[in-house]
Short mmCIF file of C-alpha atoms in Angstrom, two decimals:
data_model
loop_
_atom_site.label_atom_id
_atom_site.label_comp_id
_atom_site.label_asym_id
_atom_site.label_seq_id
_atom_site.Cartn_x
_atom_site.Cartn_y
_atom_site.Cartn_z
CA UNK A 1 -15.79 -17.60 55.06
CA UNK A 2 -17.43 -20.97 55.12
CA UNK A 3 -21.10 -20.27 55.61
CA UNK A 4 -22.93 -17.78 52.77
CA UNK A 5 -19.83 -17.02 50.82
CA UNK A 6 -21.11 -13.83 48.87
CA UNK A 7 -21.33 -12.22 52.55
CA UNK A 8 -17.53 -12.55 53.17
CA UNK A 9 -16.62 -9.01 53.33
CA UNK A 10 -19.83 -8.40 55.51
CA UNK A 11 -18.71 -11.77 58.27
CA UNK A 12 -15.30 -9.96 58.25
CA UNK A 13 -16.81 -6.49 58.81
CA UNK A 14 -18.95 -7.42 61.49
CA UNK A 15 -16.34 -9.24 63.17
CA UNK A 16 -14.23 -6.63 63.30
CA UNK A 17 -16.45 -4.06 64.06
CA UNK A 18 -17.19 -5.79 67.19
CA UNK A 19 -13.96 -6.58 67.83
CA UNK A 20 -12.64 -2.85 67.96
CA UNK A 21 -15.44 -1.42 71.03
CA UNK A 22 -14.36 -4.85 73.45
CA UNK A 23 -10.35 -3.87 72.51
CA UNK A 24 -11.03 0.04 73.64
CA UNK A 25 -12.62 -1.13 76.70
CA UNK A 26 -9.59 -3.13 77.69
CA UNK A 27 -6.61 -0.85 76.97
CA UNK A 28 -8.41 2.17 78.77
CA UNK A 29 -9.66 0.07 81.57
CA UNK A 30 -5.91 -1.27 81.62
CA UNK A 31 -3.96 1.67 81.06
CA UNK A 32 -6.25 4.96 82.93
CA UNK A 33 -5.69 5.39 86.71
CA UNK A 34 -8.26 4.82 89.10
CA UNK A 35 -8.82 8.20 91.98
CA UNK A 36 -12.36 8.39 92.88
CA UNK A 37 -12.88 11.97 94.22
CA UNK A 38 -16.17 13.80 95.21
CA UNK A 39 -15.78 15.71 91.51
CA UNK A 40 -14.90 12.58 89.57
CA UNK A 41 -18.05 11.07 90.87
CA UNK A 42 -20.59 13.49 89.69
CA UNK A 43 -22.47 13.70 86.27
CA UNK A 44 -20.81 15.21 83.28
CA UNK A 45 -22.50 18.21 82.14
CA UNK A 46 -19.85 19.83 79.16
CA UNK A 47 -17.32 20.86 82.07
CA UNK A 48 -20.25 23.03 84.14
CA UNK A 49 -21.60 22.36 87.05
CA UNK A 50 -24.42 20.23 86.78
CA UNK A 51 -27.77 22.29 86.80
CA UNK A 52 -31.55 20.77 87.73
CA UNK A 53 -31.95 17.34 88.26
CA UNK A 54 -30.81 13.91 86.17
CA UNK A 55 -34.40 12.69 84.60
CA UNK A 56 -36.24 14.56 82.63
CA UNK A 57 -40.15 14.20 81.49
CA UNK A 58 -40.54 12.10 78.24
CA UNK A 59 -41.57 14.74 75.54
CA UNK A 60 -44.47 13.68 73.15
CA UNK A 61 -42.41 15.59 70.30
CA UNK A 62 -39.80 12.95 70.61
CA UNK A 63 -42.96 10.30 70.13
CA UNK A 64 -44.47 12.40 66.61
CA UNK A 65 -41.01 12.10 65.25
CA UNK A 66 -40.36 8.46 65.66
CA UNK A 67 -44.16 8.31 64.10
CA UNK A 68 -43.09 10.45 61.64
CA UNK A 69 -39.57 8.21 60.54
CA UNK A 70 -41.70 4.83 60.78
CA UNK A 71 -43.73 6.32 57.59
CA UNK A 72 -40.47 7.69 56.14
CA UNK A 73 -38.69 4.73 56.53
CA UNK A 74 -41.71 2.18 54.94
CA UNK A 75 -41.10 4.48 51.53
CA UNK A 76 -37.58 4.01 52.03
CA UNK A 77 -37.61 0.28 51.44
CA UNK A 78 -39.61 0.29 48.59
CA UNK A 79 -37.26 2.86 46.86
CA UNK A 80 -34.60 0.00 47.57
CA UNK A 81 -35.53 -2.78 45.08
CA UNK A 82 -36.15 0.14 42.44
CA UNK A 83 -32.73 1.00 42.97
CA UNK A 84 -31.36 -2.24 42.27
CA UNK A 85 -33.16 -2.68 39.25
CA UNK A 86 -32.91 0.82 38.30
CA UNK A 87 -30.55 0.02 34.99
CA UNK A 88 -32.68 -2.76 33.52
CA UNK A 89 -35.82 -0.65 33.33
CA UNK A 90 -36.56 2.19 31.00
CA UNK A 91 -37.57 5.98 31.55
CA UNK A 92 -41.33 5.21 32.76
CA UNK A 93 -39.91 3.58 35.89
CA UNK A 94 -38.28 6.67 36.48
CA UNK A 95 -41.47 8.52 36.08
CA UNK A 96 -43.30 6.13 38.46
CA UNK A 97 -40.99 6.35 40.96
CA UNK A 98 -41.03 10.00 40.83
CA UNK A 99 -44.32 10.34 41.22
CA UNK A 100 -43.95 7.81 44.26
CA UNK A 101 -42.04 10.34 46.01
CA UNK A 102 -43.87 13.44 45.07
CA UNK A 103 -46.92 12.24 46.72
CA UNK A 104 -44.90 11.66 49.93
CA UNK A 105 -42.99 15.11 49.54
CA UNK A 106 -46.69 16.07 49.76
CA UNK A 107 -46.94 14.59 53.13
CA UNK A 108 -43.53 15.73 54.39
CA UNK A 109 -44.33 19.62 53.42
CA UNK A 110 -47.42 18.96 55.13
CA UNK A 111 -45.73 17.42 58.39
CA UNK A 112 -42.96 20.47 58.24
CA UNK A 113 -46.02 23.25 58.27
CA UNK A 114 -47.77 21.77 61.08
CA UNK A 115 -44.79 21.85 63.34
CA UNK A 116 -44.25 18.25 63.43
CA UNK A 117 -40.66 18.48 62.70
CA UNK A 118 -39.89 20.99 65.52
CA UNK A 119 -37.20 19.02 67.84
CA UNK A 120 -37.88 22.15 70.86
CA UNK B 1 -34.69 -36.30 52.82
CA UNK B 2 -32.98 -36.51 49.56
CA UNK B 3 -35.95 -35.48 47.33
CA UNK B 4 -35.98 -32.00 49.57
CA UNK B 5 -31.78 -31.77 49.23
CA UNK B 6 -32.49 -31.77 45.42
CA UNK B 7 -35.38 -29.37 45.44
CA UNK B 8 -33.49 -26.89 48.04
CA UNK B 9 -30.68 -27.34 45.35
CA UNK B 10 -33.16 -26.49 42.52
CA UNK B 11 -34.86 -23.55 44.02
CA UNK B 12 -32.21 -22.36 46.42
CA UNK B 13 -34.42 -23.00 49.72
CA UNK B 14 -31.24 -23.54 51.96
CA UNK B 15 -27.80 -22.77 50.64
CA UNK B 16 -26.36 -24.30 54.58
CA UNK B 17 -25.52 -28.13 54.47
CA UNK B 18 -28.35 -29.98 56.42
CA UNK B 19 -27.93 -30.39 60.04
CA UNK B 20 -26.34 -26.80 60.16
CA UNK B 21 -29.87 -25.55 59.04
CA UNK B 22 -31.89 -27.45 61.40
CA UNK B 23 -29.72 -26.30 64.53
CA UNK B 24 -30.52 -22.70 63.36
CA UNK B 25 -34.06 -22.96 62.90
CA UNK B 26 -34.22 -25.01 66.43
CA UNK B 27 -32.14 -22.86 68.12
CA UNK B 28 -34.02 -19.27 66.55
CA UNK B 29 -37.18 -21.18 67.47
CA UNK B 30 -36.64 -21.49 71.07
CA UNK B 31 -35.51 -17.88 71.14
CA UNK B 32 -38.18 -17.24 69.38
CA UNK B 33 -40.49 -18.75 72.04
CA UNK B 34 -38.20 -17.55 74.84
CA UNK B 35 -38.69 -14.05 73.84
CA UNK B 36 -42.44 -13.92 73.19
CA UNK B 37 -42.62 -15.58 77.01
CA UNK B 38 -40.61 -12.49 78.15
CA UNK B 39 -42.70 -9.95 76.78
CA UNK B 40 -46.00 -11.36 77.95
CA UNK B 41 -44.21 -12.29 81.77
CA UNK B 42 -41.98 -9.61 82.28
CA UNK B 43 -43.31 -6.54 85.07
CA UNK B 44 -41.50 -3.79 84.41
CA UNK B 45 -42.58 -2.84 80.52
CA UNK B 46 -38.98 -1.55 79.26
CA UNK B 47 -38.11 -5.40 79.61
CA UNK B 48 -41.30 -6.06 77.56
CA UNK B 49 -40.14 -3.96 74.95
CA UNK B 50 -36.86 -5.00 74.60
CA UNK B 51 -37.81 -8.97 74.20
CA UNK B 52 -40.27 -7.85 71.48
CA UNK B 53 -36.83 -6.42 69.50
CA UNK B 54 -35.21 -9.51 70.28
CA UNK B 55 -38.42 -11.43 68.85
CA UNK B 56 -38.46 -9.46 65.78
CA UNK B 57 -34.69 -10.10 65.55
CA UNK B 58 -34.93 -13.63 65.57
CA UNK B 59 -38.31 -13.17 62.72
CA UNK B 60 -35.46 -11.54 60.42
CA UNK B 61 -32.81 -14.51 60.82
CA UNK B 62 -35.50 -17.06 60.12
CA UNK B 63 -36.31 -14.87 56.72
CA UNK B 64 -31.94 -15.53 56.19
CA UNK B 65 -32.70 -18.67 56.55
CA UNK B 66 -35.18 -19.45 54.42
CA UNK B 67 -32.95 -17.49 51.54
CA UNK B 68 -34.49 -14.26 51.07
CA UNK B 69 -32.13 -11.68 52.36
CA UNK B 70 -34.28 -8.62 51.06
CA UNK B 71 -37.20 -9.56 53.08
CA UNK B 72 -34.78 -10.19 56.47
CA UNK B 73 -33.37 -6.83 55.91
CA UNK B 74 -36.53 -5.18 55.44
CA UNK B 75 -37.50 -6.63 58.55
CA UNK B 76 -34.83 -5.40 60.42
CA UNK B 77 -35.31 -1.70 59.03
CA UNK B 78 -38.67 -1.41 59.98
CA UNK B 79 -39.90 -3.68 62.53
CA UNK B 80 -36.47 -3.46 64.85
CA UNK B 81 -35.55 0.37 63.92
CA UNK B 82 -38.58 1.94 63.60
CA UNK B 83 -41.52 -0.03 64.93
CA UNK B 84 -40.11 -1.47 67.85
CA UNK B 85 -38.77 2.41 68.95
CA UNK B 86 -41.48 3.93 68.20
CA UNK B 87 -43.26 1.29 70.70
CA UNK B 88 -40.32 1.79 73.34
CA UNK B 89 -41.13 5.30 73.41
CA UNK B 90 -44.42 4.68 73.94
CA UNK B 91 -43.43 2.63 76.73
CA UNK B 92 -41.53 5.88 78.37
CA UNK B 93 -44.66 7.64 78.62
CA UNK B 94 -45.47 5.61 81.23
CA UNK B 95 -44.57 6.69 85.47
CA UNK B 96 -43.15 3.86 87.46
CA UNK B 97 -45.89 3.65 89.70
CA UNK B 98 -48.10 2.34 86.96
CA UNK B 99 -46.10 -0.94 86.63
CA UNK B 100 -47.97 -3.69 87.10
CA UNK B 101 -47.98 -4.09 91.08
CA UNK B 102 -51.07 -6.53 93.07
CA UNK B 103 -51.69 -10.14 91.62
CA UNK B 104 -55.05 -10.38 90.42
CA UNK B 105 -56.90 -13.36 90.73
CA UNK B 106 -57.94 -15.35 87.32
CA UNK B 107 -61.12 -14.03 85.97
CA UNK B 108 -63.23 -15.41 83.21
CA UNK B 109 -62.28 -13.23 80.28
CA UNK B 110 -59.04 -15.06 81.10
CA UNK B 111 -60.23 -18.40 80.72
CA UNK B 112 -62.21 -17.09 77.88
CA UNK B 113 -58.85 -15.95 76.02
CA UNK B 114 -57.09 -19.66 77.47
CA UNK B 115 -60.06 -21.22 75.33
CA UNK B 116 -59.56 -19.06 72.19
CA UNK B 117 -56.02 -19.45 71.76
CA UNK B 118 -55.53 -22.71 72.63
CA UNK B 119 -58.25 -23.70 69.97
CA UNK B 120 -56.33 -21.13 67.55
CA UNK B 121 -53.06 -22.71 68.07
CA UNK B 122 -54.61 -26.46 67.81
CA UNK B 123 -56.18 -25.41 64.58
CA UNK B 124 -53.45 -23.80 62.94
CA UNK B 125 -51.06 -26.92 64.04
CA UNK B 126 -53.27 -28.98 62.35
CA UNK B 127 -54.02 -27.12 59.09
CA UNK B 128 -49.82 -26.79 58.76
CA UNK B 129 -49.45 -30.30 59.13
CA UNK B 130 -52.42 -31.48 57.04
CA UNK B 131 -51.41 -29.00 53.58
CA UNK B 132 -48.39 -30.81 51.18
CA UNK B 133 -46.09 -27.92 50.95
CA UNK B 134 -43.92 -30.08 48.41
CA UNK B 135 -47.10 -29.94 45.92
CA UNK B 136 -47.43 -26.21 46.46
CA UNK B 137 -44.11 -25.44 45.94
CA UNK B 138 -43.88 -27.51 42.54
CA UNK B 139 -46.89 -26.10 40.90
CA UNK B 140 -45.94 -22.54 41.59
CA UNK B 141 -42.67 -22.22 40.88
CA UNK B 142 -41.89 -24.03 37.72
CA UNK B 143 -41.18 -21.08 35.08
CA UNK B 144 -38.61 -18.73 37.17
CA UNK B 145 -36.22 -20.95 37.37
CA UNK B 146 -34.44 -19.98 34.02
CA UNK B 147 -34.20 -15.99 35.49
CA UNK B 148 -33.81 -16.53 38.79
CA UNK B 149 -29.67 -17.10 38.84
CA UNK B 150 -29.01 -14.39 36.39
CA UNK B 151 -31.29 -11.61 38.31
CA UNK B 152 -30.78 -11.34 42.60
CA UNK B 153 -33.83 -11.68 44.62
CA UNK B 154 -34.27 -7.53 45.27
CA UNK B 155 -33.84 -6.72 41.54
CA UNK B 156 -36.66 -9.67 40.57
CA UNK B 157 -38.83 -7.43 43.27
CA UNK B 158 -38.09 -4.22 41.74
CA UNK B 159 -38.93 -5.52 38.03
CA UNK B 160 -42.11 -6.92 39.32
CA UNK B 161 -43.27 -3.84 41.54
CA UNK B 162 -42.26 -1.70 38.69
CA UNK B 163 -43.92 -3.71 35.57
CA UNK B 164 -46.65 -5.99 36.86
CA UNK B 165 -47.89 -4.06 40.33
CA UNK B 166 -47.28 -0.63 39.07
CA UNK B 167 -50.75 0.29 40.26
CA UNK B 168 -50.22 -1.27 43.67
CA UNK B 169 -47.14 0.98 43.82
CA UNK B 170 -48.62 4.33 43.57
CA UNK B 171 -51.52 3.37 45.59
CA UNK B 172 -48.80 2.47 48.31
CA UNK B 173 -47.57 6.13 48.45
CA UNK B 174 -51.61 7.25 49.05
CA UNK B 175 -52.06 4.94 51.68
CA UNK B 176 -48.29 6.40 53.22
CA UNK B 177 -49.39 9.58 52.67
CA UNK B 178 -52.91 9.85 54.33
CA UNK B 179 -51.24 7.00 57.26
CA UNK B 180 -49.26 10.35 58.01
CA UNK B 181 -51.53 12.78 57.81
CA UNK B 182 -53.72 10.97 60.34
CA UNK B 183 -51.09 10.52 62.64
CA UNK B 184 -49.97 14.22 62.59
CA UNK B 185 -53.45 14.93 62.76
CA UNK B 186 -54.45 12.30 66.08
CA UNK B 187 -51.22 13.11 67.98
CA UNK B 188 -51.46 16.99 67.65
CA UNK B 189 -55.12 16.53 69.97
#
């Protein structure tokens, strides 16, 4: 619009990407009737009753995983500016970047027969 | 003021007209500072967490800022979405009735750390103020300024990590590589 002008499709985006959560609030908090009954009240389990209690005990599992994305995700933004340059640069690039993400395959195969990847 | 309007128009520093820029860097700054005070002050350690993101945040828009979107987005990715969770789940591990609960009394590692800092942050205000920045800025960049409006920022980075630091790049995937290995390896104990 009038501030960064390459970004207009992203100001426009954003904007209404924010703009359609606020407009769902309002025309169900408008439009749904209000009966608070004992059943209404209680948590929602996939239509059963609700079994065992509401907090659980933090897993370490869930802990090795986000470990395991923050590595992931470092070799993910150095694939980006490859990418961008990827048509300007010849067939060695290619090979370099290849070998880039053999070495971390490496790692991943190594984190997937340890048992690192199991989510129970 | 006009020597640095020509210079930002030379080397694309700011592409914002003038007092729009200085509004945002005043008003990230204090949110900046805002946010760092919140996760030092704040008791309960979720709230600790959650001003670090907003701190991180406000590293990214001064990185917009300053022009180089690649390095804001960057940021974003793995400070905010990875780093910061990864610290927030940390923070879960913790029960609630090892939050922070008695006052204790100033000690003298305190005053210690007081000392340290302050003489850190008196130093480094000092040494910013002292160093011409207009000097550094002219001898550095005088031959990119041909390439740098046919080429975008990230596809400058990729020729350069591709070309020049080739070797820097493949050593980057070792250092990945064993960084998760050891972590498997510590957090399996």
């Amino acid at each position: 619009m009038f501030l960064l002008y390459e970004y207009d499709i992203f100001w426009a985006f954003l904007i209404i990407s924010s703009f359609i959560p606020i407009l769902a609030f309002l025309i169900s908090g408008i439009l749904a009737p209000i009966n608070k009954g004992p059943e209404k009240l209680s948590s929602y389990e996939s239509g059963i009753e609700p079994i065992g209690d509401a907090w659980l005990q933090f897993r370490i599992r869930y802990y090795i995983f986000a470990l395991i994305f923050v590595v992931f995700d470092v070799e993910t933004v150095f694939l980006y500016p490859w990418a961008m340059s990827f048509d300007v640069l010849g067939v060695s690039v290619f090979i370099e970047a290849f070998i880039f993400v053999l070495i971390l395959i490496v790692g991943s195969v190594y984190a997937w027969r340890k048992g690192a990847l199991e989510w129970s | 003021m006009k020597f640095r309007f020509i210079l930002s128009l030379i080397f694309h520093i700011m592409d914002l007209p003038e007092p729009l820029h200085d509004f945002l860097l005043v008003f990230l700054g204090s949110g900046l500072i805002l946010g760092s005070l919140g996760v030092v002050l704040f008791t309960n350690p979720i709230f600790s967490a959650f001003s670090l993101g907003f701190v991180l945040v406000c590293i990214s828009l001064f990185y917009i800022l300053s022009n180089s979107h690649f390095v804001a987005a960057s940021q974003l990715l793995i400070y905010v979405g990875a780093i910061n969770v990864l610290i927030i789940f940390a923070v879960m591990f913790m029960n609630g009735s090892e939050y922070y609960q008695d006052f204790r009394p100033w000690t003298i590692g305190d005053g210690i750390t007081l000392l340290v800092c302050t003489s850190i942050f008196v130093s480094l205000i000092t040494t910013i103020l002292d160093t011409s920045w207009h000097g550094i800025i002219w001898t550095t960049r005088p031959n990119q300024i041909i390439e740098q409006d046919l080429i975008s920022t990230s596809q400058q980075i990729g020729i350069h990590l591709s070309t020049d630091f080739f070797l820097p790049f493949e050593l980057i995937s070792l250092i990945l590589l064993v960084a998760l290995i050891g972590a498997i390896v510590v957090a399996r104990q």
